[in-house]
CSV table of C-alpha atoms in Angstrom, one decimal:
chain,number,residue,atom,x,y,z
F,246,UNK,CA,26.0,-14.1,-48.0
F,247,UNK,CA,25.7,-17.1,-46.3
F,248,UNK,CA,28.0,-20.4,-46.7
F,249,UNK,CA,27.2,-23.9,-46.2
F,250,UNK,CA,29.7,-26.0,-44.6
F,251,UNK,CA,29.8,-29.4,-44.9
F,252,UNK,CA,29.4,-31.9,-41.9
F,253,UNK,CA,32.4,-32.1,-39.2
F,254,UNK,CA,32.9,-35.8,-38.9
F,255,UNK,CA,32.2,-37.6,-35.7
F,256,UNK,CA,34.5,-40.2,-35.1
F,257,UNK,CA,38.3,-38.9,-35.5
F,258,UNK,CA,41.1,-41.1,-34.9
F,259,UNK,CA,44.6,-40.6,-33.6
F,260,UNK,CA,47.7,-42.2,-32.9
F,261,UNK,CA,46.8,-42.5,-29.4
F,262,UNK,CA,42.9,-41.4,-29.6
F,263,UNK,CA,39.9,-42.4,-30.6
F,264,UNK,CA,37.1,-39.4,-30.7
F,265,UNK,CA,33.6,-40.3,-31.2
F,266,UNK,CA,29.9,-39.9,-30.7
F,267,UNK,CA,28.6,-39.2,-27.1
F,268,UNK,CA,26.7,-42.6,-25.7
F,269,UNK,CA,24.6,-42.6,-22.4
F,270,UNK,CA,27.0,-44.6,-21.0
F,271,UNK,CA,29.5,-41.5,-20.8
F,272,UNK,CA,27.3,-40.0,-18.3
F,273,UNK,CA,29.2,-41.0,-15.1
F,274,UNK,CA,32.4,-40.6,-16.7
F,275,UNK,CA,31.5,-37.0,-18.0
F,276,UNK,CA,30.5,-36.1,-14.0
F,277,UNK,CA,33.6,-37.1,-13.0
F,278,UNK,CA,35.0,-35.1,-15.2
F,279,UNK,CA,33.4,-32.1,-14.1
F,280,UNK,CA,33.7,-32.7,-10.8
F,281,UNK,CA,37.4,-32.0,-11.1
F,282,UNK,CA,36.7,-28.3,-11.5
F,283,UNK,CA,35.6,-27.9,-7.8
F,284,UNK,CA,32.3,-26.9,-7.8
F,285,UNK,CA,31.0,-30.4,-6.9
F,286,UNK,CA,29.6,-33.6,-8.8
F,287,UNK,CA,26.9,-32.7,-11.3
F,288,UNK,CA,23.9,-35.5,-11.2
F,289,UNK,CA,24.4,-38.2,-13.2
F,290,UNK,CA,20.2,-37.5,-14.9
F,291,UNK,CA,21.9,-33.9,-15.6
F,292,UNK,CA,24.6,-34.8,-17.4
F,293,UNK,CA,22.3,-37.8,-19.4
F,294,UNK,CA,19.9,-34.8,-20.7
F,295,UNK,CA,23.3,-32.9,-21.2
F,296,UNK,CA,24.6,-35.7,-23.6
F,297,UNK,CA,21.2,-35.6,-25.4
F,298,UNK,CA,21.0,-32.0,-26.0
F,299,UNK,CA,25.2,-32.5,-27.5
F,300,UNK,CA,24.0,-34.8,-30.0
F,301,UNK,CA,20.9,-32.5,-30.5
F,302,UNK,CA,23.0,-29.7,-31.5
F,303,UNK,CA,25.2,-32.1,-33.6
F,304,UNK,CA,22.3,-32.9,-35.5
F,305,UNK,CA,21.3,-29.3,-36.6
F,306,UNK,CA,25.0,-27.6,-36.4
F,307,UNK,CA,27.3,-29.9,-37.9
F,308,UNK,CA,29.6,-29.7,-35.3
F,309,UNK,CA,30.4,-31.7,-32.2
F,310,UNK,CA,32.0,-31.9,-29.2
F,311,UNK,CA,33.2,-35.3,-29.0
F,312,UNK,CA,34.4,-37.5,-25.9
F,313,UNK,CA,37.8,-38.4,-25.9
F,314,UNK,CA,39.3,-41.8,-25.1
F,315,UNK,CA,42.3,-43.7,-24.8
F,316,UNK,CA,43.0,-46.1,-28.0
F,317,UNK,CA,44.9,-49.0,-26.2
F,318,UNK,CA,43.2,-48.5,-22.5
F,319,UNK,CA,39.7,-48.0,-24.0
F,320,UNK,CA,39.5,-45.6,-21.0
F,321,UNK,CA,37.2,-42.0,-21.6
F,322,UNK,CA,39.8,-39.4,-20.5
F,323,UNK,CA,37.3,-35.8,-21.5
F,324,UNK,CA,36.4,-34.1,-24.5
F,325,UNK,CA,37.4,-32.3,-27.6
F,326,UNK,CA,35.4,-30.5,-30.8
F,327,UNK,CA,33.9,-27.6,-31.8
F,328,UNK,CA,31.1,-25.5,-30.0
F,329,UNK,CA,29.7,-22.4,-30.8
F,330,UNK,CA,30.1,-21.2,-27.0
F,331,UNK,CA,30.9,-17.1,-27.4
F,332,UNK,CA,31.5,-17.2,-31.0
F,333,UNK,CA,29.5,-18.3,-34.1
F,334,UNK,CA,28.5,-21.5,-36.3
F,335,UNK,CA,30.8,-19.6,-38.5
F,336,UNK,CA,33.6,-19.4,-36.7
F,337,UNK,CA,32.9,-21.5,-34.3
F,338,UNK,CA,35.5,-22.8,-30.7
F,339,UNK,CA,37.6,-25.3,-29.4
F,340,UNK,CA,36.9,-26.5,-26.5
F,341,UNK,CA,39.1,-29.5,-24.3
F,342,UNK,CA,38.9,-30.9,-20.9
F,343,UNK,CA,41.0,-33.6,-19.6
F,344,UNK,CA,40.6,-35.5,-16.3
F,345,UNK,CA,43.8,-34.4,-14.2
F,346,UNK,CA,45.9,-38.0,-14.7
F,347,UNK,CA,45.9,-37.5,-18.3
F,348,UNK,CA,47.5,-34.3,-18.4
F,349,UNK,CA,51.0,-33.6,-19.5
F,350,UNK,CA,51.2,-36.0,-22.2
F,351,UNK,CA,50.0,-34.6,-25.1
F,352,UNK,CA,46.6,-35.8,-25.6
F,353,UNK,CA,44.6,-32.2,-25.8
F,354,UNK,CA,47.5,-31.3,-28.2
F,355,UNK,CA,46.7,-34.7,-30.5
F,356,UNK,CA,43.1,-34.3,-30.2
F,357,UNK,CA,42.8,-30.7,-30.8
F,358,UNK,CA,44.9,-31.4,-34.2
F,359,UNK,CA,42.3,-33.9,-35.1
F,360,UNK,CA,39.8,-31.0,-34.5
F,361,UNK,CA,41.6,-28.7,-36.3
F,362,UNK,CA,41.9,-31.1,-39.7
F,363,UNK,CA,38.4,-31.9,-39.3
F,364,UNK,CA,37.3,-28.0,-39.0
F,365,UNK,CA,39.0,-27.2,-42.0
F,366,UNK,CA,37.6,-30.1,-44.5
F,367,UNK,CA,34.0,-28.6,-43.4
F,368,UNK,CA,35.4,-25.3,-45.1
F,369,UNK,CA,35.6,-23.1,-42.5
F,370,UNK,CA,38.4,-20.4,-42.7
F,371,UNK,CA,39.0,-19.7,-39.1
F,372,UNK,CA,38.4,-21.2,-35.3
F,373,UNK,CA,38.3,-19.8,-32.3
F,374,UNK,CA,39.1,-20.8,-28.4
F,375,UNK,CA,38.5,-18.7,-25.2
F,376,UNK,CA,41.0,-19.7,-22.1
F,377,UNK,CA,41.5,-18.3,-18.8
F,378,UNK,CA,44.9,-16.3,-18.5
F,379,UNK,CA,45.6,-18.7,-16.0
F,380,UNK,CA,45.3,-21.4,-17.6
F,381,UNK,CA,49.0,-22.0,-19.1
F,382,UNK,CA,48.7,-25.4,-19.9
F,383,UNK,CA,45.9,-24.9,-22.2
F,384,UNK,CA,47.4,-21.7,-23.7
F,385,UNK,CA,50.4,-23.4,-24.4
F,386,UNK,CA,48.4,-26.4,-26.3
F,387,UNK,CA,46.8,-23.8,-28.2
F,388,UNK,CA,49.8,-22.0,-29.5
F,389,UNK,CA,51.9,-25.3,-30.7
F,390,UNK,CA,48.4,-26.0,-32.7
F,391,UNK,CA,49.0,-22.2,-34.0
F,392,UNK,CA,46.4,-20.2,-32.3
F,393,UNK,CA,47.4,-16.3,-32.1
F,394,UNK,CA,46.4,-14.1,-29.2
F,395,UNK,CA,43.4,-11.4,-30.4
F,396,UNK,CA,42.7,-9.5,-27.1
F,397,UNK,CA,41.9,-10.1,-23.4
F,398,UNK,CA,38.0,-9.6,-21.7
F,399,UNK,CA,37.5,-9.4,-18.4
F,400,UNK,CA,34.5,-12.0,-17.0
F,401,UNK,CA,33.0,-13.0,-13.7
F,402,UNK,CA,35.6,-15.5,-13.4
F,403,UNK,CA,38.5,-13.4,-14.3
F,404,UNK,CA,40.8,-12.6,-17.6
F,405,UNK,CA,39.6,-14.2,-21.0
F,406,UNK,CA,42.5,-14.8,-23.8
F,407,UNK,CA,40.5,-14.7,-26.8
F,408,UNK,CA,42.8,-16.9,-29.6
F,409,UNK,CA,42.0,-17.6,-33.4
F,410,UNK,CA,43.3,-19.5,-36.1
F,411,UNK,CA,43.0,-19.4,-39.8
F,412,UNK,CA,42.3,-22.8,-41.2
F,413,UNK,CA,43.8,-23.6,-45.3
C-alpha cells in the first residue's frame, strides 16, 4: 500500500531562523561549510551542481534539505531538512550541519523542531537520523527533540547511532 504525503514546505521560520530554498549564491558559503569537516575545500562548480541536484530532488521527493540562516544577521550558518540518506522517502532523515561559531546556542535544536513540525503536517508517522557515537553534541540535540536510540552499525568511519521518532 502506498501513501501519498503531502509536500514539506520550503521556507520554515523560527524565532531566530529563517530556513529556505537553496540559491546559487549559497555555493561559497556551503564549501565553507564543508570544509570544516577536514577533508579540504570542495570546488565551488561542485557544490553549484550539488545545489542543483538539492532542488532536483525537492522537486520529485517532497522533501528538502534547506540552508539555514540567521534572522537578524542575515548570515547562512549550515543546513537543516529531511533527506532520504540510509533510510526511505517514507521514513525519511534528519540531517544538520552548523559552521563551528554557531554552535552551542541552540540553533540545530530550533531548526530541527521546525523540521520536525514540518515532517509531521506532510503525514508521515516517523523520522529518522544517523550520528556518529561521537558526536555528543548532535546526540544530545536529537534526544531534547525526542529521538530514541534503535541500535548501533558499525561503518568505515566508525560507530553509527541509528535514532527515530514517531511524529503525531
Amino acid at each position: 500500500m502506498s501513501t501519498t504525503y503531502t509536500t514539506m514546505p520550503f521556507h520554515l521560520e523560527t524565532e531566530r531562523l529563517i530556513l529556505r530554498p537553496w540559491a546559487e549564491s549559497d555555493a561559497a558559503a556551503f564549501c565553507d561549510l564543508l570544509a570544516e569537516r577536514g577533508n579540504g575545500k570542495p570546488p565551488v562548480e561542485r557544490i553549484r551542481t550539488s545545489i542543483a541536484e538539492f532542488l532536483a530532488a525537492t522537486e520529485t521527493t517532497g522533501i528538502a534539505l534547506l540552508p539555514l540562516q540567521r534572522r537578524e544577521e542575515g548570515d547562512f550558518i549550515g543546513y537543516c531538512g529531511l533527506i532520504i540518506g540510509r533510510t526511505t522517502l517514507e521514513e525519511p532523515e534528519i540531517a544538520y550541519e552548523l559552521f563551528r561559531h554557531a554552535h552551542g546556542r541552540g540553533y540545530a535544536t530550533e531548526a530541527a523542531g521546525a523540521v520536525l513540525e514540518a515532517a509531521a503536517a506532510t503525514g508521515r508517522k516517523r523520522l529518522w537520523s544517523t550520528v556518529g557515537t561521537w558526536n555528543t553534541p548532535s546526540l544530545r540535540v536529537l534526544e531534547k527533540l525526542g529521538f530514541q536510540r534503535d541500535r548501533v552499525s558499525m561503518e568505515e568511519n566508525g560507530e553509527v547511532a541509528w535514532l527515530t521518532r514517531t511524529l503525531s
